Amino acid sequence: MQLDRIVAFHKAMGDPTRIRIIALLANGPLHGQAIAGKLGLTPPTITHHIKKLRDINVIVERRDKNTIYFHLNESVIKQQARTLGKLIQKKEGEVDAMVEQNIERQKVIENFLTKDGKLKNIPAQRKKKLMVFEYMVRGLIAGKKYPEKELNEYITKFHEDYATIRREFIINHYMYRENGIYELNPEEMWAKPE
C-alpha cells in the first residue's frame, strides 16, 4: 500500500508550532512577520515551518506588492481528515484502492496548480479536470449564496478564465444558478472522476 503521502502529511503536521500556525491562519491570511510576532518566534523559524506546510500543500502564498501572505488551504486538511476516517472504516483491499485514488488526485493537483495556488491550465482530460474543479469548489462554503461577481473573484484567484470555469461548475453539478446567484450543490450530486 502506498501510504507515503499520508505519512508525509501527518509527519509534517506532527509539530506543535505548525499546528499553532494553522490555527492562526484559520482566522485569515497573515504574513511571516505577523506570524512570528504572534507566536513569539524568530522569522527564520517561521520560514522553516512554513516551508514544511507548503510542501504538503496546507499553505499557499499570495504576493501583495512586496509582502507575501500565507493562506490556509483548508481543502487539503479536510481531504486528509476524510482519508484517515475512511481508512479506519474500509477493508484492506478497499483501503488500497482509496489510497491510490487519493494519491492520483494529489498528483493531478500538484501538476496543474502552481505553489501559489494558480491553475497553470485547465486540464483537457475529463477525469483530471473534475479533480481540479472539485479541489477548487471545496474552498467555497456550503449553503452560502454567491453573486456572480463574487464567484468570479473567487475563481480568478485560480485562473483568469472565470467564465469557462463557472460554466463548468454548473455543467458538472458542483453548483446551481438561479437569478445570477450561485450555490453549491450537495456533494452527492457532483460529477465524479471515474
PDB file of C-alpha atoms in Angstrom:
ATOM      1  CA  MET A   1       0.000   0.000   0.000  1.00  0.00           C
ATOM      2  CA  GLN A   2       1.421   3.404  -0.985  1.00  0.00           C
ATOM      3  CA  LEU A   3       0.965   5.498   2.114  1.00  0.00           C
ATOM      4  CA  ASP A   4       3.875   7.856   1.500  1.00  0.00           C
ATOM      5  CA  ARG A   5       1.718  10.949   1.008  1.00  0.00           C
ATOM      6  CA  ILE A   6      -0.499  10.278   4.000  1.00  0.00           C
ATOM      7  CA  VAL A   7       2.559   9.639   6.167  1.00  0.00           C
ATOM      8  CA  ALA A   8       4.320  12.777   4.858  1.00  0.00           C
ATOM      9  CA  PHE A   9       1.232  14.854   5.633  1.00  0.00           C
ATOM     10  CA  HIS A  10       0.930  13.588   9.195  1.00  0.00           C
ATOM     11  CA  LYS A  11       4.684  13.841   9.814  1.00  0.00           C
ATOM     12  CA  ALA A  12       4.654  17.472   8.744  1.00  0.00           C
ATOM     13  CA  MET A  13       1.562  18.173  10.838  1.00  0.00           C
ATOM     14  CA  GLY A  14       3.079  16.493  13.896  1.00  0.00           C
ATOM     15  CA  ASP A  15       4.735  19.631  15.213  1.00  0.00           C
ATOM     16  CA  PRO A  16       3.159  21.986  17.797  1.00  0.00           C
ATOM     17  CA  THR A  17       4.459  25.135  16.063  1.00  0.00           C
ATOM     18  CA  ARG A  18       2.915  24.079  12.733  1.00  0.00           C
ATOM     19  CA  ILE A  19      -0.413  23.372  14.439  1.00  0.00           C
ATOM     20  CA  ARG A  20      -0.263  26.844  16.008  1.00  0.00           C
ATOM     21  CA  ILE A  21       0.481  28.403  12.579  1.00  0.00           C
ATOM     22  CA  ILE A  22      -2.520  26.590  11.097  1.00  0.00           C
ATOM     23  CA  ALA A  23      -4.706  27.780  13.968  1.00  0.00           C
ATOM     24  CA  LEU A  24      -3.610  31.388  13.296  1.00  0.00           C
ATOM     25  CA  LEU A  25      -4.223  31.104   9.547  1.00  0.00           C
ATOM     26  CA  ALA A  26      -7.673  29.630  10.172  1.00  0.00           C
ATOM     27  CA  ASN A  27      -8.658  33.203  11.118  1.00  0.00           C
ATOM     28  CA  GLY A  28      -7.347  34.638   7.852  1.00  0.00           C
ATOM     29  CA  PRO A  29      -4.141  35.188   5.873  1.00  0.00           C
ATOM     30  CA  LEU A  30      -1.041  36.586   7.570  1.00  0.00           C
ATOM     31  CA  HIS A  31       2.492  37.480   6.503  1.00  0.00           C
ATOM     32  CA  GLY A  32       5.551  35.852   8.073  1.00  0.00           C
ATOM     33  CA  GLN A  33       6.425  38.751  10.391  1.00  0.00           C
ATOM     34  CA  ALA A  34       2.904  38.761  11.835  1.00  0.00           C
ATOM     35  CA  ILE A  35       3.023  35.003  12.443  1.00  0.00           C
ATOM     36  CA  ALA A  36       6.436  35.316  14.108  1.00  0.00           C
ATOM     37  CA  GLY A  37       5.188  38.147  16.323  1.00  0.00           C
ATOM     38  CA  LYS A  38       2.011  36.334  17.372  1.00  0.00           C
ATOM     39  CA  LEU A  39       3.900  33.130  18.210  1.00  0.00           C
ATOM     40  CA  GLY A  40       6.928  34.858  19.775  1.00  0.00           C
ATOM     41  CA  LEU A  41       9.321  33.121  17.377  1.00  0.00           C
ATOM     42  CA  THR A  42      12.016  34.352  15.019  1.00  0.00           C
ATOM     43  CA  PRO A  43      11.225  34.873  11.310  1.00  0.00           C
ATOM     44  CA  PRO A  44      13.740  32.140  10.243  1.00  0.00           C
ATOM     45  CA  THR A  45      11.937  29.636  12.489  1.00  0.00           C
ATOM     46  CA  ILE A  46       8.600  30.606  10.929  1.00  0.00           C
ATOM     47  CA  THR A  47      10.134  30.316   7.427  1.00  0.00           C
ATOM     48  CA  HIS A  48      11.264  26.760   8.239  1.00  0.00           C
ATOM     49  CA  HIS A  49       7.799  25.704   9.433  1.00  0.00           C
ATOM     50  CA  ILE A  50       6.003  27.472   6.567  1.00  0.00           C
ATOM     51  CA  LYS A  51       8.182  25.568   4.068  1.00  0.00           C
ATOM     52  CA  LYS A  52       7.187  22.244   5.659  1.00  0.00           C
ATOM     53  CA  LEU A  53       3.493  23.200   5.481  1.00  0.00           C
ATOM     54  CA  ARG A  54       3.854  24.426   1.881  1.00  0.00           C
ATOM     55  CA  ASP A  55       5.485  21.121   0.901  1.00  0.00           C
ATOM     56  CA  ILE A  56       2.275  19.281   1.841  1.00  0.00           C
ATOM     57  CA  ASN A  57       0.055  21.997   0.262  1.00  0.00           C
ATOM     58  CA  VAL A  58      -1.542  23.018   3.567  1.00  0.00           C
ATOM     59  CA  ILE A  59      -0.459  26.613   2.958  1.00  0.00           C
ATOM     60  CA  VAL A  60      -0.487  28.622  -0.245  1.00  0.00           C
ATOM     61  CA  GLU A  61       1.108  32.012  -0.628  1.00  0.00           C
ATOM     62  CA  ARG A  62      -0.113  35.077  -2.442  1.00  0.00           C
ATOM     63  CA  ARG A  63       2.012  38.144  -3.046  1.00  0.00           C
ATOM     64  CA  ASP A  64       0.623  41.624  -2.445  1.00  0.00           C
ATOM     65  CA  LYS A  65       3.266  44.070  -3.695  1.00  0.00           C
ATOM     66  CA  ASN A  66       6.366  43.244  -1.599  1.00  0.00           C
ATOM     67  CA  THR A  67       4.582  41.216   1.060  1.00  0.00           C
ATOM     68  CA  ILE A  68       3.820  37.500   0.875  1.00  0.00           C
ATOM     69  CA  TYR A  69       0.644  36.458   2.652  1.00  0.00           C
ATOM     70  CA  PHE A  70       0.105  32.860   3.702  1.00  0.00           C
ATOM     71  CA  HIS A  71      -3.364  31.368   3.288  1.00  0.00           C
ATOM     72  CA  LEU A  72      -4.632  28.152   4.801  1.00  0.00           C
ATOM     73  CA  ASN A  73      -5.560  25.537   2.200  1.00  0.00           C
ATOM     74  CA  GLU A  74      -8.438  24.033   4.174  1.00  0.00           C
ATOM     75  CA  SER A  75      -9.451  21.621   1.423  1.00  0.00           C
ATOM     76  CA  VAL A  76      -6.193  19.642   1.809  1.00  0.00           C
ATOM     77  CA  ILE A  77      -6.642  19.355   5.578  1.00  0.00           C
ATOM     78  CA  LYS A  78     -10.262  18.265   5.169  1.00  0.00           C
ATOM     79  CA  GLN A  79      -9.307  15.761   2.456  1.00  0.00           C
ATOM     80  CA  GLN A  80      -6.630  14.216   4.684  1.00  0.00           C
ATOM     81  CA  ALA A  81      -9.069  14.009   7.600  1.00  0.00           C
ATOM     82  CA  ARG A  82     -11.644  12.290   5.354  1.00  0.00           C
ATOM     83  CA  THR A  83      -8.977   9.908   4.056  1.00  0.00           C
ATOM     84  CA  LEU A  84      -7.948   8.927   7.570  1.00  0.00           C
ATOM     85  CA  GLY A  85     -11.595   8.478   8.568  1.00  0.00           C
ATOM     86  CA  LYS A  86     -12.243   6.264   5.557  1.00  0.00           C
ATOM     87  CA  LEU A  87      -9.117   4.214   6.233  1.00  0.00           C
ATOM     88  CA  ILE A  88     -10.470   3.020   9.563  1.00  0.00           C
ATOM     89  CA  GLN A  89     -13.828   2.103   8.006  1.00  0.00           C
ATOM     90  CA  LYS A  90     -12.606   0.148   4.982  1.00  0.00           C
ATOM     91  CA  LYS A  91     -11.402  -3.367   4.403  1.00  0.00           C
ATOM     92  CA  GLU A  92      -7.787  -3.726   3.283  1.00  0.00           C
ATOM     93  CA  GLY A  93      -8.471  -4.047  -0.476  1.00  0.00           C
ATOM     94  CA  GLU A  94     -10.771  -1.032  -0.399  1.00  0.00           C
ATOM     95  CA  VAL A  95      -8.155   0.953   1.511  1.00  0.00           C
ATOM     96  CA  ASP A  96      -5.526   0.246  -1.167  1.00  0.00           C
ATOM     97  CA  ALA A  97      -7.866   1.463  -3.921  1.00  0.00           C
ATOM     98  CA  MET A  98      -8.842   4.568  -1.952  1.00  0.00           C
ATOM     99  CA  VAL A  99      -5.224   5.454  -1.152  1.00  0.00           C
ATOM    100  CA  GLU A 100      -4.271   5.036  -4.819  1.00  0.00           C
ATOM    101  CA  GLN A 101      -7.153   7.308  -5.847  1.00  0.00           C
ATOM    102  CA  ASN A 102      -6.141   9.993  -3.333  1.00  0.00           C
ATOM    103  CA  ILE A 103      -2.514   9.796  -4.450  1.00  0.00           C
ATOM    104  CA  GLU A 104      -3.596  10.212  -8.071  1.00  0.00           C
ATOM    105  CA  ARG A 105      -5.819  13.159  -7.120  1.00  0.00           C
ATOM    106  CA  GLN A 106      -2.975  14.849  -5.231  1.00  0.00           C
ATOM    107  CA  LYS A 107      -0.559  14.335  -8.158  1.00  0.00           C
ATOM    108  CA  VAL A 108      -3.050  15.942 -10.545  1.00  0.00           C
ATOM    109  CA  ILE A 109      -3.452  18.938  -8.218  1.00  0.00           C
ATOM    110  CA  GLU A 110       0.326  19.302  -7.904  1.00  0.00           C
ATOM    111  CA  ASN A 111       0.774  19.044 -11.699  1.00  0.00           C
ATOM    112  CA  PHE A 112      -1.883  21.609 -12.605  1.00  0.00           C
ATOM    113  CA  LEU A 113      -1.524  24.154  -9.780  1.00  0.00           C
ATOM    114  CA  THR A 114       1.497  26.304  -9.033  1.00  0.00           C
ATOM    115  CA  LYS A 115       2.904  26.593  -5.490  1.00  0.00           C
ATOM    116  CA  ASP A 116       0.924  29.823  -5.015  1.00  0.00           C
ATOM    117  CA  GLY A 117      -2.346  28.083  -5.931  1.00  0.00           C
ATOM    118  CA  LYS A 118      -2.759  29.326  -9.521  1.00  0.00           C
ATOM    119  CA  LEU A 119      -4.138  26.949 -12.143  1.00  0.00           C
ATOM    120  CA  LYS A 120      -1.492  26.546 -14.870  1.00  0.00           C
ATOM    121  CA  ASN A 121      -4.126  25.496 -17.413  1.00  0.00           C
ATOM    122  CA  ILE A 122      -7.486  23.741 -17.447  1.00  0.00           C
ATOM    123  CA  PRO A 123      -6.870  20.007 -17.950  1.00  0.00           C
ATOM    124  CA  ALA A 124      -8.135  18.582 -21.235  1.00  0.00           C
ATOM    125  CA  GLN A 125      -8.805  15.107 -19.838  1.00  0.00           C
ATOM    126  CA  ARG A 126     -12.224  14.995 -18.137  1.00  0.00           C
ATOM    127  CA  LYS A 127     -11.055  12.956 -15.142  1.00  0.00           C
ATOM    128  CA  LYS A 128      -8.240  15.392 -14.332  1.00  0.00           C
ATOM    129  CA  LYS A 129     -10.468  18.390 -14.991  1.00  0.00           C
ATOM    130  CA  LEU A 130     -13.027  17.120 -12.460  1.00  0.00           C
ATOM    131  CA  MET A 131     -10.296  16.543  -9.879  1.00  0.00           C
ATOM    132  CA  VAL A 132      -9.102  20.132 -10.295  1.00  0.00           C
ATOM    133  CA  PHE A 133     -12.621  21.597 -10.207  1.00  0.00           C
ATOM    134  CA  GLU A 134     -13.515  19.593  -7.102  1.00  0.00           C
ATOM    135  CA  TYR A 135     -10.379  20.927  -5.435  1.00  0.00           C
ATOM    136  CA  MET A 136     -11.449  24.475  -6.338  1.00  0.00           C
ATOM    137  CA  VAL A 137     -15.084  24.211  -5.156  1.00  0.00           C
ATOM    138  CA  ARG A 138     -14.011  22.793  -1.798  1.00  0.00           C
ATOM    139  CA  GLY A 139     -12.901  26.336  -0.950  1.00  0.00           C
ATOM    140  CA  LEU A 140     -16.499  27.549  -1.260  1.00  0.00           C
ATOM    141  CA  ILE A 141     -18.926  27.490   1.662  1.00  0.00           C
ATOM    142  CA  ALA A 142     -21.912  25.128   1.536  1.00  0.00           C
ATOM    143  CA  GLY A 143     -25.205  26.973   1.930  1.00  0.00           C
ATOM    144  CA  LYS A 144     -23.729  30.366   1.055  1.00  0.00           C
ATOM    145  CA  LYS A 145     -25.273  32.228  -1.880  1.00  0.00           C
ATOM    146  CA  TYR A 146     -22.660  33.718  -4.203  1.00  0.00           C
ATOM    147  CA  PRO A 147     -23.489  36.630  -6.507  1.00  0.00           C
ATOM    148  CA  GLU A 148     -21.866  36.112  -9.907  1.00  0.00           C
ATOM    149  CA  LYS A 149     -19.297  38.858  -9.289  1.00  0.00           C
ATOM    150  CA  GLU A 150     -18.159  37.289  -6.003  1.00  0.00           C
ATOM    151  CA  LEU A 151     -17.886  33.843  -7.604  1.00  0.00           C
ATOM    152  CA  ASN A 152     -15.884  35.342 -10.487  1.00  0.00           C
ATOM    153  CA  GLU A 153     -13.474  36.937  -7.993  1.00  0.00           C
ATOM    154  CA  TYR A 154     -13.054  33.595  -6.213  1.00  0.00           C
ATOM    155  CA  ILE A 155     -12.353  31.729  -9.474  1.00  0.00           C
ATOM    156  CA  THR A 156      -9.907  34.450 -10.612  1.00  0.00           C
ATOM    157  CA  LYS A 157      -7.686  33.540  -7.641  1.00  0.00           C
ATOM    158  CA  PHE A 158      -7.066  30.279  -9.525  1.00  0.00           C
ATOM    159  CA  HIS A 159      -7.404  31.222 -13.209  1.00  0.00           C
ATOM    160  CA  GLU A 160      -8.312  34.280 -15.298  1.00  0.00           C
ATOM    161  CA  ASP A 161     -10.929  32.432 -17.411  1.00  0.00           C
ATOM    162  CA  TYR A 162     -13.635  32.639 -14.740  1.00  0.00           C
ATOM    163  CA  ALA A 163     -16.498  32.363 -17.274  1.00  0.00           C
ATOM    164  CA  THR A 164     -15.406  28.937 -18.550  1.00  0.00           C
ATOM    165  CA  ILE A 165     -14.758  27.577 -15.064  1.00  0.00           C
ATOM    166  CA  ARG A 166     -18.024  28.991 -13.710  1.00  0.00           C
ATOM    167  CA  ARG A 167     -19.863  27.277 -16.589  1.00  0.00           C
ATOM    168  CA  GLU A 168     -18.042  24.007 -15.803  1.00  0.00           C
ATOM    169  CA  PHE A 169     -19.150  24.277 -12.164  1.00  0.00           C
ATOM    170  CA  ILE A 170     -22.767  24.303 -13.400  1.00  0.00           C
ATOM    171  CA  ILE A 171     -22.345  21.640 -16.103  1.00  0.00           C
ATOM    172  CA  ASN A 172     -20.708  19.245 -13.647  1.00  0.00           C
ATOM    173  CA  HIS A 173     -23.318  19.903 -10.932  1.00  0.00           C
ATOM    174  CA  TYR A 174     -20.927  21.401  -8.388  1.00  0.00           C
ATOM    175  CA  MET A 175     -23.183  24.455  -8.231  1.00  0.00           C
ATOM    176  CA  TYR A 176     -26.548  25.617  -9.437  1.00  0.00           C
ATOM    177  CA  ARG A 177     -27.544  29.068 -10.597  1.00  0.00           C
ATOM    178  CA  GLU A 178     -30.770  30.934 -10.081  1.00  0.00           C
ATOM    179  CA  ASN A 179     -31.247  34.602 -10.996  1.00  0.00           C
ATOM    180  CA  GLY A 180     -27.495  35.210 -11.142  1.00  0.00           C
ATOM    181  CA  ILE A 181     -26.930  33.698  -7.688  1.00  0.00           C
ATOM    182  CA  TYR A 182     -24.772  30.574  -7.326  1.00  0.00           C
ATOM    183  CA  GLU A 183     -24.857  27.972  -4.576  1.00  0.00           C
ATOM    184  CA  LEU A 184     -23.035  24.681  -4.001  1.00  0.00           C
ATOM    185  CA  ASN A 185     -24.988  21.505  -4.666  1.00  0.00           C
ATOM    186  CA  PRO A 186     -24.762  18.642  -2.169  1.00  0.00           C
ATOM    187  CA  GLU A 187     -21.556  16.680  -2.769  1.00  0.00           C
ATOM    188  CA  GLU A 188     -23.538  13.591  -3.830  1.00  0.00           C
ATOM    189  CA  MET A 189     -24.639  15.491  -6.970  1.00  0.00           C
ATOM    190  CA  TRP A 190     -21.119  16.429  -8.093  1.00  0.00           C
ATOM    191  CA  ALA A 191     -19.726  14.785 -11.221  1.00  0.00           C
ATOM    192  CA  LYS A 192     -17.280  12.077 -10.194  1.00  0.00           C
ATOM    193  CA  PRO A 193     -13.922  11.453 -11.884  1.00  0.00           C
ATOM    194  CA  GLU A 194     -14.202   7.761 -12.823  1.00  0.00           C
TER     195      GLU A 194
END
